[in-house]
PDB file of C-alpha atoms in Angstrom:
ATOM      1  CA  UNK A 122     -10.007  15.340   6.384  1.00  0.00           C
ATOM      2  CA  UNK A 123     -11.035  16.209   2.851  1.00  0.00           C
ATOM      3  CA  UNK A 124      -8.125  16.068   0.392  1.00  0.00           C
ATOM      4  CA  UNK A 125      -6.845  19.506  -0.644  1.00  0.00           C
ATOM      5  CA  UNK A 126      -8.271  21.366   2.369  1.00  0.00           C
ATOM      6  CA  UNK A 127      -6.101  23.025   4.960  1.00  0.00           C
ATOM      7  CA  UNK A 128      -6.995  23.206   8.676  1.00  0.00           C
ATOM      8  CA  UNK A 129      -8.506  26.703   8.431  1.00  0.00           C
ATOM      9  CA  UNK A 130     -10.768  25.726   5.536  1.00  0.00           C
ATOM     10  CA  UNK A 131     -11.769  22.568   7.398  1.00  0.00           C
ATOM     11  CA  UNK A 132     -12.738  24.553  10.524  1.00  0.00           C
ATOM     12  CA  UNK A 133     -14.800  26.995   8.418  1.00  0.00           C
ATOM     13  CA  UNK A 134     -16.578  24.096   6.759  1.00  0.00           C
ATOM     14  CA  UNK A 135     -17.259  22.462  10.138  1.00  0.00           C
ATOM     15  CA  UNK A 136     -18.813  25.726  11.468  1.00  0.00           C
ATOM     16  CA  UNK A 137     -21.059  26.010   8.397  1.00  0.00           C
ATOM     17  CA  UNK A 138     -22.086  22.372   8.683  1.00  0.00           C
ATOM     18  CA  UNK A 139     -22.919  22.818  12.374  1.00  0.00           C
ATOM     19  CA  UNK A 140     -25.180  25.779  11.524  1.00  0.00           C
ATOM     20  CA  UNK A 141     -27.042  23.518   9.065  1.00  0.00           C
ATOM     21  CA  UNK A 142     -27.441  20.714  11.631  1.00  0.00           C
ATOM     22  CA  UNK A 143     -24.654  18.620  10.174  1.00  0.00           C
ATOM     23  CA  UNK A 144     -21.844  16.933  12.062  1.00  0.00           C
ATOM     24  CA  UNK A 145     -18.832  15.171  10.551  1.00  0.00           C
ATOM     25  CA  UNK A 146     -16.377  12.994  12.475  1.00  0.00           C
ATOM     26  CA  UNK A 147     -13.318  11.072  11.324  1.00  0.00           C
ATOM     27  CA  UNK A 148     -13.468   7.434  12.488  1.00  0.00           C
ATOM     28  CA  UNK A 149     -10.124   6.427  13.955  1.00  0.00           C
ATOM     29  CA  UNK A 150      -8.579   2.955  13.838  1.00  0.00           C
ATOM     30  CA  UNK A 151     -10.493   1.589  10.849  1.00  0.00           C
ATOM     31  CA  UNK A 152      -8.489  -1.345   9.473  1.00  0.00           C
ATOM     32  CA  UNK A 153     -10.636  -2.477   6.554  1.00  0.00           C
ATOM     33  CA  UNK A 154     -13.914  -1.797   4.761  1.00  0.00           C
ATOM     34  CA  UNK A 155     -15.581  -4.611   2.818  1.00  0.00           C
ATOM     35  CA  UNK A 156     -18.337  -4.067   0.277  1.00  0.00           C
ATOM     36  CA  UNK A 157     -19.866  -7.453  -0.464  1.00  0.00           C
ATOM     37  CA  UNK A 158     -21.616  -8.291  -3.730  1.00  0.00           C
ATOM     38  CA  UNK A 159     -23.170 -11.597  -4.748  1.00  0.00           C
ATOM     39  CA  UNK A 160     -20.074 -12.747  -6.617  1.00  0.00           C
ATOM     40  CA  UNK A 161     -17.240 -10.507  -5.389  1.00  0.00           C
ATOM     41  CA  UNK A 162     -15.992  -8.246  -2.621  1.00  0.00           C
ATOM     42  CA  UNK A 163     -14.359  -4.841  -2.748  1.00  0.00           C
ATOM     43  CA  UNK A 164     -11.838  -4.613   0.078  1.00  0.00           C
ATOM     44  CA  UNK A 165     -10.369  -1.272   1.119  1.00  0.00           C
ATOM     45  CA  UNK A 166      -7.372  -1.693   3.437  1.00  0.00           C
ATOM     46  CA  UNK A 167      -6.436   1.120   5.854  1.00  0.00           C
ATOM     47  CA  UNK A 168      -9.208   3.453   4.629  1.00  0.00           C
ATOM     48  CA  UNK A 169     -10.002   6.959   5.757  1.00  0.00           C
ATOM     49  CA  UNK A 170     -13.606   6.855   6.996  1.00  0.00           C
ATOM     50  CA  UNK A 171     -15.767   9.837   7.921  1.00  0.00           C
ATOM     51  CA  UNK A 172     -19.199   9.721   9.525  1.00  0.00           C
ATOM     52  CA  UNK A 173     -21.572  12.526   8.619  1.00  0.00           C
ATOM     53  CA  UNK A 174     -24.760  13.012  10.602  1.00  0.00           C
ATOM     54  CA  UNK A 175     -27.388  15.228   8.997  1.00  0.00           C
ATOM     55  CA  UNK A 176     -30.539  15.542  11.089  1.00  0.00           C
ATOM     56  CA  UNK A 177     -30.229  11.965  12.360  1.00  0.00           C
ATOM     57  CA  UNK A 178     -29.332  10.470   8.970  1.00  0.00           C
ATOM     58  CA  UNK A 179     -25.874   8.843   9.070  1.00  0.00           C
ATOM     59  CA  UNK A 180     -23.696   8.738   5.956  1.00  0.00           C
ATOM     60  CA  UNK A 181     -20.262   7.155   5.751  1.00  0.00           C
ATOM     61  CA  UNK A 182     -17.564   8.411   3.393  1.00  0.00           C
ATOM     62  CA  UNK A 183     -14.801   5.934   2.629  1.00  0.00           C
ATOM     63  CA  UNK A 184     -11.560   6.935   0.918  1.00  0.00           C
ATOM     64  CA  UNK A 185      -8.863   4.477  -0.090  1.00  0.00           C
ATOM     65  CA  UNK A 186      -7.646   2.079  -2.724  1.00  0.00           C
ATOM     66  CA  UNK A 187      -9.997  -0.856  -3.292  1.00  0.00           C
ATOM     67  CA  UNK A 188      -9.017  -4.310  -4.423  1.00  0.00           C
ATOM     68  CA  UNK A 189     -11.492  -6.734  -5.926  1.00  0.00           C
ATOM     69  CA  UNK A 190     -11.765 -10.338  -4.757  1.00  0.00           C
ATOM     70  CA  UNK A 191     -13.882 -12.862  -6.648  1.00  0.00           C
ATOM     71  CA  UNK A 192     -15.939 -15.143  -4.406  1.00  0.00           C
ATOM     72  CA  UNK A 193     -16.098 -18.826  -5.144  1.00  0.00           C
ATOM     73  CA  UNK A 194     -18.694 -20.989  -3.512  1.00  0.00           C
ATOM     74  CA  UNK A 195     -18.625 -24.753  -3.377  1.00  0.00           C
ATOM     75  CA  UNK A 196     -22.058 -25.981  -4.324  1.00  0.00           C
ATOM     76  CA  UNK A 197     -23.338 -29.092  -2.599  1.00  0.00           C
ATOM     77  CA  UNK A 198     -25.721 -30.919  -4.908  1.00  0.00           C
ATOM     78  CA  UNK A 199     -27.999 -33.524  -3.294  1.00  0.00           C
ATOM     79  CA  UNK A 200     -28.055 -36.997  -4.829  1.00  0.00           C
ATOM     80  CA  UNK A 201     -31.839 -36.673  -5.322  1.00  0.00           C
ATOM     81  CA  UNK A 202     -31.273 -33.657  -7.590  1.00  0.00           C
ATOM     82  CA  UNK A 203     -28.649 -35.514  -9.622  1.00  0.00           C
ATOM     83  CA  UNK A 204     -30.979 -38.503  -9.994  1.00  0.00           C
ATOM     84  CA  UNK A 205     -33.939 -36.331 -10.997  1.00  0.00           C
ATOM     85  CA  UNK A 206     -31.948 -34.438 -13.646  1.00  0.00           C
ATOM     86  CA  UNK A 207     -30.417 -37.676 -14.962  1.00  0.00           C
ATOM     87  CA  UNK A 208     -33.842 -39.338 -15.257  1.00  0.00           C
ATOM     88  CA  UNK A 209     -35.563 -36.297 -16.755  1.00  0.00           C
ATOM     89  CA  UNK A 210     -32.837 -35.599 -19.333  1.00  0.00           C
ATOM     90  CA  UNK A 211     -32.067 -39.296 -19.980  1.00  0.00           C
ATOM     91  CA  UNK A 212     -28.355 -38.895 -19.212  1.00  0.00           C
ATOM     92  CA  UNK A 213     -25.895 -40.508 -16.825  1.00  0.00           C
ATOM     93  CA  UNK A 214     -25.539 -39.350 -13.218  1.00  0.00           C
ATOM     94  CA  UNK A 215     -22.072 -37.965 -14.027  1.00  0.00           C
ATOM     95  CA  UNK A 216     -23.451 -35.827 -16.871  1.00  0.00           C
ATOM     96  CA  UNK A 217     -26.319 -34.653 -14.668  1.00  0.00           C
ATOM     97  CA  UNK A 218     -23.931 -33.713 -11.838  1.00  0.00           C
ATOM     98  CA  UNK A 219     -21.643 -31.812 -14.223  1.00  0.00           C
ATOM     99  CA  UNK A 220     -24.608 -29.878 -15.638  1.00  0.00           C
ATOM    100  CA  UNK A 221     -25.888 -29.061 -12.140  1.00  0.00           C
ATOM    101  CA  UNK A 222     -22.453 -27.827 -11.081  1.00  0.00           C
ATOM    102  CA  UNK A 223     -22.199 -25.661 -14.194  1.00  0.00           C
ATOM    103  CA  UNK A 224     -25.699 -24.272 -13.564  1.00  0.00           C
ATOM    104  CA  UNK A 225     -24.946 -23.696  -9.860  1.00  0.00           C
ATOM    105  CA  UNK A 226     -27.560 -26.219  -8.723  1.00  0.00           C
ATOM    106  CA  UNK A 227     -30.439 -24.875 -10.845  1.00  0.00           C
ATOM    107  CA  UNK A 228     -32.434 -27.991 -11.766  1.00  0.00           C
ATOM    108  CA  UNK A 229     -34.469 -26.509 -14.617  1.00  0.00           C
ATOM    109  CA  UNK A 230     -31.445 -24.855 -16.218  1.00  0.00           C
ATOM    110  CA  UNK A 231     -29.436 -28.090 -15.998  1.00  0.00           C
ATOM    111  CA  UNK A 232     -32.228 -30.102 -17.633  1.00  0.00           C
ATOM    112  CA  UNK A 233     -32.638 -27.526 -20.418  1.00  0.00           C
ATOM    113  CA  UNK A 234     -28.864 -27.506 -20.993  1.00  0.00           C
ATOM    114  CA  UNK A 235     -28.777 -31.299 -21.292  1.00  0.00           C
ATOM    115  CA  UNK A 236     -31.759 -31.388 -23.666  1.00  0.00           C
ATOM    116  CA  UNK A 237     -30.230 -28.976 -26.199  1.00  0.00           C
TER     117      UNK A 237
END
């Protein structure tokens, strides 16, 4: 249901949409919608979700209050990478590992950071 519309207006809209080859259905029982980004997620709990079909093209409309959750990944850095960065930048293995962790495992970025 579209906010602000009464049942009569909704029925009129549905008839017009049907004439144009459009169909809209409310999805029942949706518990959560998650929109995932590289570094975060938007989570919408108990959303109102509508599915619109226009000539075979499906579009979802999601209404609700979103909350943002930052994603944290634990990076596993191979010993070979630590050794290579340490040797290339002439630093200790501990310094190389710290730089790799800060640069999220990017070897070139870690070496450049250590050589500044």
